[in-house]
Coordinates of C-alpha atoms in Angstrom, one line a residue:
M1 CA -39.1 -42.2 7.2
K2 CA -39.1 -45.3 9.6
L3 CA -42.8 -45.5 9.8
K4 CA -43.2 -44.0 5.7
L5 CA -41.6 -47.7 5.3
N6 CA -43.6 -50.0 7.3
I7 CA -46.9 -48.4 5.7
L8 CA -45.8 -48.9 2.2
A9 CA -45.2 -52.7 3.6
K10 CA -48.2 -52.9 4.7
K11 CA -49.4 -52.0 1.7
G12 CA -47.9 -55.3 0.3
L13 CA -44.4 -53.6 -1.5
L14 CA -41.7 -55.7 -1.7
P15 CA -38.2 -54.9 -0.3
I16 CA -36.7 -54.1 -3.8
D17 CA -39.9 -51.4 -4.4
I18 CA -39.1 -50.1 -1.1
A19 CA -35.6 -49.0 -2.1
V20 CA -36.2 -48.0 -5.4
I21 CA -39.3 -45.6 -4.1
S22 CA -36.3 -44.4 -0.8
A23 CA -34.0 -43.8 -3.8
I24 CA -36.7 -41.4 -6.7
G25 CA -37.2 -39.7 -2.7
L26 CA -33.8 -38.9 -1.4
F27 CA -32.3 -37.7 -5.3
S28 CA -35.8 -35.0 -4.9
I29 CA -34.2 -34.1 -2.5
L30 CA -30.8 -33.4 -4.2
I31 CA -32.4 -31.8 -6.7
G32 CA -34.1 -29.7 -4.6
A33 CA -30.7 -28.7 -3.2
V34 CA -29.5 -27.7 -6.4
V35 CA -31.8 -26.0 -7.4
V36 CA -32.2 -23.4 -3.2
I37 CA -28.2 -23.3 -3.4
G38 CA -27.1 -23.5 -7.7
D39 CA -24.6 -26.7 -9.1
R40 CA -21.5 -26.1 -7.2
S41 CA -19.7 -27.4 -10.9
I42 CA -19.8 -23.8 -12.3
P43 CA -16.4 -22.6 -12.6
R44 CA -16.0 -19.4 -10.6
A45 CA -13.4 -17.6 -8.7
T46 CA -13.2 -18.2 -5.3
E47 CA -10.6 -15.7 -4.5
F48 CA -9.0 -12.5 -5.2
S49 CA -5.9 -11.4 -3.7
W50 CA -6.5 -7.6 -4.0
Q51 CA -9.6 -7.6 -2.6
D52 CA -10.9 -5.0 -0.2
R53 CA -7.9 -3.0 -0.6
Q54 CA -6.3 -0.5 -1.8
I55 CA -3.1 -0.9 -4.1
G56 CA -0.2 1.6 -4.6
V57 CA 2.5 1.6 -7.6
Q58 CA 4.3 -1.2 -4.9
D59 CA 2.3 -3.5 -5.3
D60 CA 2.9 -4.8 -9.5
T61 CA 0.3 -8.4 -8.8
F62 CA -2.4 -9.7 -8.4
T63 CA -4.3 -13.3 -8.7
L64 CA -7.6 -14.9 -9.4
T65 CA -7.7 -18.7 -7.0
F66 CA -10.7 -20.6 -9.7
N67 CA -11.6 -23.9 -8.0
R68 CA -11.2 -25.6 -11.3
P69 CA -9.0 -25.6 -13.3
M70 CA -9.9 -23.3 -16.1
N71 CA -8.9 -22.9 -20.3
W72 CA -6.6 -19.7 -19.8
K73 CA -6.7 -18.9 -23.7
T74 CA -10.0 -18.4 -22.6
I75 CA -10.0 -16.0 -19.7
E76 CA -6.9 -14.3 -22.1
D77 CA -10.2 -12.9 -24.4
A78 CA -12.7 -12.3 -21.9
L79 CA -10.9 -10.1 -19.3
E80 CA -11.4 -6.1 -19.5
I81 CA -10.4 -3.7 -17.3
E82 CA -11.4 0.1 -17.4
P83 CA -9.8 2.3 -17.5
P84 CA -6.8 0.1 -19.0
L85 CA -3.9 -1.4 -16.5
P86 CA -1.8 -3.2 -18.7
G87 CA -0.2 -6.2 -18.0
K88 CA 0.7 -9.7 -18.5
L89 CA -0.9 -12.8 -17.7
S90 CA 1.1 -16.3 -16.1
W91 CA -0.9 -18.9 -14.6
K92 CA 0.3 -22.3 -12.0
G93 CA -2.7 -25.2 -11.3
Q94 CA -6.1 -23.4 -10.4
I95 CA -4.5 -19.8 -10.1
L96 CA -4.3 -16.8 -12.1
A97 CA -1.2 -13.9 -12.0
Y98 CA -1.7 -11.0 -13.4
T99 CA 0.9 -8.6 -14.0
L100 CA 1.5 -4.8 -13.8
T101 CA 3.9 -3.5 -16.9
D102 CA 2.7 0.1 -15.8
L103 CA 2.1 1.9 -12.8
P104 CA -1.7 2.2 -12.2
M105 CA -3.1 5.6 -11.5
Y106 CA -3.3 7.2 -8.2
G107 CA -7.5 8.3 -6.9
T108 CA -8.6 6.2 -9.9
T109 CA -11.5 3.1 -9.4
Y110 CA -11.1 0.2 -11.7
Q111 CA -13.9 -2.3 -13.0
I112 CA -12.0 -5.2 -13.7
A113 CA -14.8 -7.8 -15.8
L114 CA -14.3 -11.4 -16.3
E115 CA -17.0 -13.0 -18.2
G116 CA -17.2 -16.1 -20.8
A117 CA -14.2 -17.8 -20.1
Q118 CA -14.4 -21.6 -20.4
E119 CA -13.4 -23.9 -18.0
Q120 CA -10.4 -26.7 -19.0
P121 CA -12.6 -30.3 -20.3
Q122 CA -11.6 -32.8 -17.5
A123 CA -12.9 -35.5 -20.1
T124 CA -13.1 -35.3 -24.1
N125 CA -16.8 -36.0 -23.8
R126 CA -18.5 -33.6 -22.1
E127 CA -18.7 -29.5 -22.7
A128 CA -17.0 -27.3 -20.9
K129 CA -18.6 -24.6 -18.7
T130 CA -18.7 -21.4 -18.5
L131 CA -17.7 -19.7 -16.0
K132 CA -19.7 -17.3 -13.4
P133 CA -19.1 -14.2 -14.7
L134 CA -17.5 -12.3 -12.0
K135 CA -17.0 -8.2 -12.0
M136 CA -15.1 -6.4 -9.5
E137 CA -13.3 -3.2 -8.4
L138 CA -10.6 -2.3 -7.5
K139 CA -9.6 0.9 -5.8
T140 CA -6.2 2.9 -6.2
R141 CA -4.5 4.8 -3.2
D142 CA -5.7 8.7 -2.9
R143 CA -4.0 11.1 -4.3
A144 CA -2.8 13.6 -2.2
F145 CA 0.5 15.5 -1.4
A146 CA 1.2 17.5 1.7
Y147 CA 3.2 20.9 2.0
L148 CA 4.3 23.7 4.6
G149 CA 1.4 26.4 5.1
A150 CA 2.1 29.9 3.7
E151 CA -1.0 31.8 5.8
K152 CA -2.9 33.0 8.2
E153 CA -3.6 30.1 9.8
E154 CA -2.1 27.3 8.1
Q155 CA 1.6 28.5 8.8
G156 CA 4.3 27.0 9.2
R157 CA 2.0 23.8 10.0
L158 CA 2.2 20.3 7.7
I159 CA -0.9 20.5 6.3
L160 CA -2.6 17.4 3.8
Y161 CA -4.3 18.3 0.5
N162 CA -6.5 15.0 -0.6
E163 CA -7.1 15.3 -3.9
T164 CA -9.3 13.2 -4.3
Q165 CA -11.9 13.8 -1.7
A166 CA -11.1 17.2 -2.4
K167 CA -9.9 18.0 1.7
R168 CA -7.5 19.9 3.3
I169 CA -6.4 19.2 6.7
P170 CA -3.6 20.1 9.2
L171 CA -1.9 18.0 10.2
T172 CA 0.4 19.4 13.2
P173 CA -0.5 21.3 15.2
P174 CA -0.3 25.5 15.6
D175 CA 2.3 26.2 18.3
L176 CA 4.8 24.0 15.9
V177 CA 7.4 25.4 13.0
V178 CA 7.8 23.3 10.9
T179 CA 11.0 23.2 9.2
N180 CA 11.6 20.0 7.1
F181 CA 9.2 16.8 6.1
Q182 CA 9.0 13.7 3.9
P183 CA 6.6 11.0 3.9
Y184 CA 7.2 7.5 5.3
P185 CA 6.7 4.9 2.3
D186 CA 3.3 4.0 3.5
G187 CA 1.7 6.7 3.0
D188 CA 0.3 6.5 6.8
R189 CA 2.7 9.1 8.3
L190 CA 4.7 11.8 7.5
L191 CA 8.8 12.5 9.0
F192 CA 9.9 16.2 10.0
S193 CA 11.6 18.7 12.3
A194 CA 10.0 21.5 13.8
Y195 CA 10.8 24.3 16.8
D196 CA 8.1 25.9 19.7
R197 CA 7.2 29.0 17.6
Q198 CA 6.9 30.1 21.4
S199 CA 10.6 30.1 21.4
A200 CA 11.8 30.9 17.9
T201 CA 15.6 31.8 17.4
T202 CA 18.0 30.9 15.4
N203 CA 18.9 28.7 18.4
A204 CA 15.8 27.3 19.0
P205 CA 15.6 23.4 19.6
Q206 CA 14.5 21.6 16.7
Q207 CA 13.0 18.4 17.1
L208 CA 12.2 14.9 15.2
Y209 CA 8.7 14.3 15.6
S210 CA 6.3 11.8 13.1
V211 CA 2.3 12.4 11.7
T212 CA -0.4 10.1 10.9
T213 CA -2.1 10.9 8.3
G214 CA -4.9 8.9 8.1
L215 CA -4.2 7.9 4.8
N216 CA -3.9 3.8 2.6
Y217 CA -6.0 2.4 5.4
Q218 CA -6.3 -1.5 4.8
P219 CA -8.3 -4.1 6.9
D220 CA -6.2 -6.1 8.1
S221 CA -3.4 -2.9 9.1
E222 CA -4.3 -0.3 12.4
I223 CA -3.6 2.7 10.5
L224 CA -4.5 5.9 12.6
P225 CA -6.8 8.6 12.0
Y226 CA -4.7 12.2 10.9
G227 CA -2.5 14.1 13.8
R228 CA -1.7 12.0 15.9
V229 CA 1.9 13.3 16.5
Q230 CA 5.0 11.5 18.5
R231 CA 8.6 12.6 19.6
I232 CA 11.2 10.6 17.3
L233 CA 14.5 12.5 18.6
G234 CA 14.8 15.5 21.1
G235 CA 16.6 18.3 20.2
E236 CA 17.6 19.0 23.8
N237 CA 21.2 18.2 23.6
Y238 CA 22.1 18.3 20.2
Q239 CA 21.3 20.3 17.1
N240 CA 19.0 18.5 15.0
L241 CA 19.2 20.0 11.2
Q242 CA 19.0 18.2 7.7
F243 CA 17.3 14.5 7.5
D244 CA 16.7 11.8 4.9
L245 CA 14.5 8.4 5.0
A246 CA 15.2 5.3 3.4
Q247 CA 12.3 4.7 0.9
N248 CA 12.0 1.3 3.2
A249 CA 11.5 3.9 6.2
A250 CA 13.6 1.3 8.1
I251 CA 16.2 4.1 8.9
A252 CA 16.2 8.2 9.0
V253 CA 19.9 9.8 9.1
V254 CA 20.1 13.2 10.9
Q255 CA 22.6 15.7 10.5
R256 CA 23.1 17.0 14.2
I257 CA 25.9 19.3 16.9
N258 CA 26.6 18.5 20.4
R259 CA 24.7 21.7 21.5
Q260 CA 28.0 22.1 24.5
N261 CA 30.6 20.9 21.7
P262 CA 30.0 22.5 18.4
S263 CA 32.8 19.7 17.2
D264 CA 31.1 17.1 18.9
S265 CA 29.3 16.6 15.4
G266 CA 28.3 14.9 12.6
L267 CA 25.3 12.2 10.9
W268 CA 23.6 9.9 13.2
I269 CA 21.5 7.2 12.3
V270 CA 18.0 6.7 13.7
P271 CA 16.6 2.8 13.0
E272 CA 13.0 2.8 13.1
N273 CA 12.8 0.4 16.3
G274 CA 16.0 1.1 18.1
N275 CA 18.1 3.7 19.6
P276 CA 20.1 6.5 17.5
R277 CA 23.8 6.5 17.1
P278 CA 26.4 8.6 15.7
L279 CA 27.8 6.9 12.7
G280 CA 31.2 9.1 13.2
I281 CA 31.1 10.3 9.4
Q282 CA 30.4 14.3 9.1
G283 CA 28.2 15.8 6.3
R284 CA 25.6 18.1 5.4
T285 CA 25.2 16.6 2.1
F286 CA 23.7 13.5 2.2
K287 CA 20.7 10.8 0.5
I288 CA 20.3 7.5 1.7
S289 CA 20.0 4.9 -1.8
P290 CA 16.4 2.8 -2.3
D291 CA 16.8 0.3 -0.5
G292 CA 18.6 1.8 2.8
R293 CA 21.6 -0.4 2.7
S294 CA 23.9 2.3 1.6
L295 CA 24.2 6.2 2.6
A296 CA 26.2 8.9 -0.5
V297 CA 27.8 11.4 1.7
A298 CA 29.4 14.6 -0.3
E299 CA 33.1 15.7 1.1
N300 CA 35.2 18.2 0.1
Q301 CA 36.2 16.4 -2.6
G302 CA 34.4 13.8 -3.8
I303 CA 31.1 11.8 -2.7
S304 CA 31.5 8.5 -0.3
L305 CA 29.1 5.6 -1.3
V306 CA 28.6 4.4 3.2
P307 CA 27.8 0.8 3.5
L308 CA 24.4 1.2 5.8
T309 CA 24.6 -2.8 6.1
S310 CA 26.6 -5.9 6.5
D311 CA 24.9 -6.5 3.1
A312 CA 25.9 -3.1 1.5
G313 CA 29.4 -4.0 0.2
T314 CA 32.5 -1.7 0.3
W315 CA 32.6 2.1 0.8
N316 CA 33.4 2.6 -2.3
F317 CA 34.5 7.1 -3.0
F318 CA 34.2 8.9 -6.3
P319 CA 36.0 12.1 -6.5
G320 CA 35.6 15.9 -7.8
Y321 CA 31.8 15.0 -7.3
D322 CA 30.3 18.1 -5.6
R323 CA 26.6 15.7 -4.9
V324 CA 24.3 13.4 -5.0
I325 CA 21.2 14.6 -6.5
A326 CA 19.1 11.5 -7.3
F327 CA 19.2 7.2 -6.7
A328 CA 17.6 4.8 -9.6
S329 CA 16.1 3.0 -7.6
G330 CA 14.8 -0.4 -10.3
Q331 CA 17.6 -3.2 -10.8
R332 CA 20.2 0.0 -12.8
R333 CA 21.3 0.8 -9.8
Q334 CA 22.0 4.2 -10.8
I335 CA 23.2 7.4 -9.4
I336 CA 23.5 10.7 -10.9
A337 CA 25.9 13.0 -9.1
L338 CA 26.4 16.9 -9.5
K339 CA 30.1 18.3 -10.9
S340 CA 31.6 22.1 -10.9
N341 CA 34.3 21.9 -13.5
Q342 CA 36.9 24.1 -14.1
D343 CA 35.5 26.0 -16.5
L344 CA 32.2 27.6 -14.2
T345 CA 29.8 25.1 -16.4
R346 CA 28.1 22.5 -13.9
S347 CA 28.4 18.8 -14.9
L348 CA 25.5 16.2 -14.6
F349 CA 26.9 12.5 -14.6
V350 CA 25.0 8.5 -14.7
I351 CA 27.4 6.7 -11.9
G352 CA 27.1 2.5 -13.3
D353 CA 27.0 -0.3 -10.4
R354 CA 30.5 -1.3 -11.2
G355 CA 32.2 2.6 -11.1
Q356 CA 31.3 3.3 -15.0
E357 CA 31.1 7.4 -15.5
R358 CA 28.8 9.3 -18.3
E359 CA 28.4 13.2 -18.6
I360 CA 24.9 13.9 -19.7
L361 CA 24.5 17.9 -18.9
N362 CA 26.8 20.4 -19.5
T363 CA 25.5 23.5 -18.0
T364 CA 26.2 26.8 -17.2
G365 CA 22.9 27.2 -14.8
A366 CA 22.8 25.7 -11.3
I367 CA 20.5 21.8 -11.1
L368 CA 19.0 22.7 -8.7
D369 CA 16.8 19.2 -8.2
C370 CA 16.2 15.9 -10.7
Q371 CA 13.9 13.2 -10.1
F372 CA 13.6 9.9 -12.2
E373 CA 11.0 9.1 -13.9
P374 CA 9.1 6.2 -11.4
R375 CA 7.9 4.3 -14.7
E376 CA 10.8 4.5 -16.7
E377 CA 13.8 4.9 -15.3
Q378 CA 15.9 6.4 -18.7
L379 CA 14.1 9.2 -18.1
L380 CA 15.4 12.4 -15.7
Y381 CA 13.1 15.3 -15.2
C382 CA 15.7 18.5 -13.5
L383 CA 14.6 22.0 -12.3
R384 CA 18.2 23.8 -13.0
T385 CA 18.2 27.5 -14.6
E386 CA 20.2 29.6 -17.1
P387 CA 20.8 33.4 -17.3
L388 CA 18.3 36.0 -17.7
D389 CA 20.8 37.9 -20.2
P390 CA 24.4 37.2 -20.5
N391 CA 25.4 40.8 -18.3
S392 CA 22.6 39.6 -15.0
T393 CA 23.6 37.6 -12.3
A394 CA 20.2 36.8 -11.6
E395 CA 19.1 33.2 -13.3
K396 CA 15.6 31.7 -14.0
P397 CA 14.1 28.1 -13.1
I398 CA 13.5 26.1 -16.0
L399 CA 11.7 22.5 -15.6
S400 CA 13.9 20.0 -17.7
I401 CA 13.9 16.2 -19.0
I402 CA 16.7 14.5 -19.9
N403 CA 16.8 10.6 -21.6
I404 CA 20.0 9.9 -19.6
I405 CA 20.4 7.0 -22.1
T406 CA 21.1 9.3 -25.9
G407 CA 22.4 12.4 -23.3
T408 CA 19.4 14.6 -24.7
E409 CA 17.4 17.8 -23.4
A410 CA 13.6 19.0 -23.7
P411 CA 13.1 22.6 -22.2
L412 CA 9.8 21.3 -20.3
L413 CA 8.2 24.7 -18.9
A414 CA 10.1 27.8 -18.2
L415 CA 9.5 29.2 -14.5
T416 CA 8.7 32.2 -13.0
N417 CA 12.5 33.8 -11.2
D418 CA 12.7 31.5 -7.5
P419 CA 16.1 30.1 -7.8
E420 CA 14.8 28.3 -5.1
V421 CA 11.7 26.6 -6.3
R422 CA 11.0 22.7 -5.2
M423 CA 9.5 20.4 -7.7
S424 CA 8.0 16.3 -6.5
M425 CA 7.3 13.8 -9.1
S426 CA 3.7 11.4 -8.3
P427 CA 4.9 8.2 -7.4
D428 CA 3.1 6.8 -10.4
G429 CA 4.3 9.2 -13.0
R430 CA 1.5 11.4 -14.0
S431 CA 2.4 15.1 -12.7
L432 CA 4.5 17.0 -11.4
L433 CA 4.4 19.4 -8.3
F434 CA 6.1 22.5 -8.0
D435 CA 6.1 25.9 -6.1
Q436 CA 7.0 29.5 -6.8
I437 CA 7.4 32.4 -4.6
T438 CA 7.0 35.4 -7.3
L439 CA 9.6 38.9 -6.6
D440 CA 10.7 41.3 -8.5
D441 CA 13.8 41.3 -9.7
R442 CA 14.9 44.1 -7.3
N443 CA 14.0 41.6 -4.5
L444 CA 16.0 38.4 -6.0
S445 CA 18.1 38.9 -3.2
T446 CA 15.5 38.5 -0.2
L447 CA 14.4 35.0 -1.7
P448 CA 16.2 32.6 0.6
Q449 CA 14.9 34.5 4.2
A450 CA 11.6 35.0 3.0
R451 CA 11.5 30.2 2.4
E452 CA 12.0 31.5 5.7
N453 CA 9.5 33.4 6.2
F454 CA 6.1 31.8 6.8
R455 CA 3.9 34.8 6.1
T456 CA 5.6 34.8 2.9
M457 CA 2.7 33.7 -0.3
G458 CA 3.4 31.3 -1.6
N459 CA 2.2 28.7 -4.6
I460 CA 2.1 25.3 -5.5
W461 CA 1.7 24.3 -8.4
S462 CA 1.3 21.5 -10.1
L463 CA 1.7 20.1 -13.7
D464 CA 0.4 17.1 -15.7
L465 CA 3.2 15.2 -17.4
P466 CA 3.5 14.1 -20.9
D467 CA 2.7 10.5 -21.0
F468 CA 5.7 8.8 -22.1
I469 CA 5.3 5.0 -21.8
S470 CA 1.4 4.3 -22.6
G471 CA 1.2 7.7 -25.0
D472 CA 2.3 9.8 -27.5
R473 CA 5.9 10.9 -27.0
N474 CA 4.5 14.4 -28.8
E475 CA 1.9 14.4 -26.6
L476 CA 1.0 18.9 -26.0
L477 CA 2.5 20.1 -22.3
Q478 CA -0.8 21.6 -20.6
R479 CA -0.5 24.5 -18.7
P480 CA 0.2 24.6 -15.1
Q481 CA -3.0 24.8 -12.7
K482 CA -2.3 26.1 -9.7
I483 CA -3.8 24.6 -6.4
T484 CA -3.2 26.0 -2.9
P485 CA -0.6 28.9 -1.0
G486 CA 1.9 27.3 0.1
L487 CA 5.6 25.7 0.1
D488 CA 7.7 22.4 -0.5
P489 CA 4.4 20.2 -1.8
Q490 CA 5.2 15.9 -1.8
W491 CA 2.8 13.8 -3.2
I492 CA 2.3 10.3 -0.7
P493 CA 3.4 7.3 -1.8

């Protein structure tokens, strides 16, 4: 450049001429750079909070960050999500937030498009520029569940069934017989109890383990491959029986009995990071609250709500109840409890956060299980039984839905004659799994033993549920579909 200026000077050009020519050259370079690199003054999105992530029902808001203030009305008009994912918009500064008003469907890829939106003009004499077209892809977690194997090489093993990828994966080794399990809230592991197949006796040491599923990988996490087993609680000195896992995975509670001194029995708390310790209370039937702060324990005369953390409040007792069936996980903090009546009927009650009690169902049969519809917690799906006829002691199970606000019940499905049926609500509330062992009436008395025998042919069924949130409340119920042989299916969160 210096040599070029010297040449121009020798040609008799004045300094001002040289300055003008130099400026023109500089602007030419800048214009060329804009053409090659692009106009950085065009409004664009600079960050998407769910980029390269798999989301689950615990994810409720994504954000979009822009490089300049935007006309939010044009954003609202231009934003498209396919398939539809209902939500509401809010914004602050240059950040847009989209908060979901419905749970995302698992096993789904959502396409997000934003085209034609405009910036907020900074001066009245300047035309608003249009946002660079934006297209993004959003994936939810795979639709997957675990179950207890019931045939051939799957007998007694914990199996992962990934519907989205059409894969069936044995998670536990053949030498362990799994008796019970629960998923961790992130879906990356399962907590399970099992005993060694070679010592399969009624007093076999049952130990507590975790196993990895390989699901729900995130770029910033360290998800392990499936099938990595780790022992959580040994069974050499204590017999481990029932257990429950908190939804936040911070603790598990286990019923234990000392093998040398049966009077030394009760519930133990097992922190995720810490040493197991006895709680000093007895209980065979118990359930941890969704926030992990309280434990509902069934006693002879009622239900105790035991605080597990310093901020859980006081110890509460509700007399007359048999057990807690379900907790509401939303803001209502309601408990669904079972009560046996003097006239030999059974009732379901709602217990509010201030101890108020209200009956919502009375039946002559047994109430096996109830689970809340996760998107609308005033709806409760229940498995219960009814007598086959007035002169028979045999009962048939039915699936019904109860509105806990109005107390109305609507039967949905009659099942086979297995009174030990178990069910699991999908995390997105769109479908329900249940198992069935089909025996004739003469063999009904052998059903409890049959479920403990993993050579029994049980089958897992899937039922698509009516969409009470965004669909027609009069929508017809579809026929259940048989999925695979197995028992005790549980959806992965």
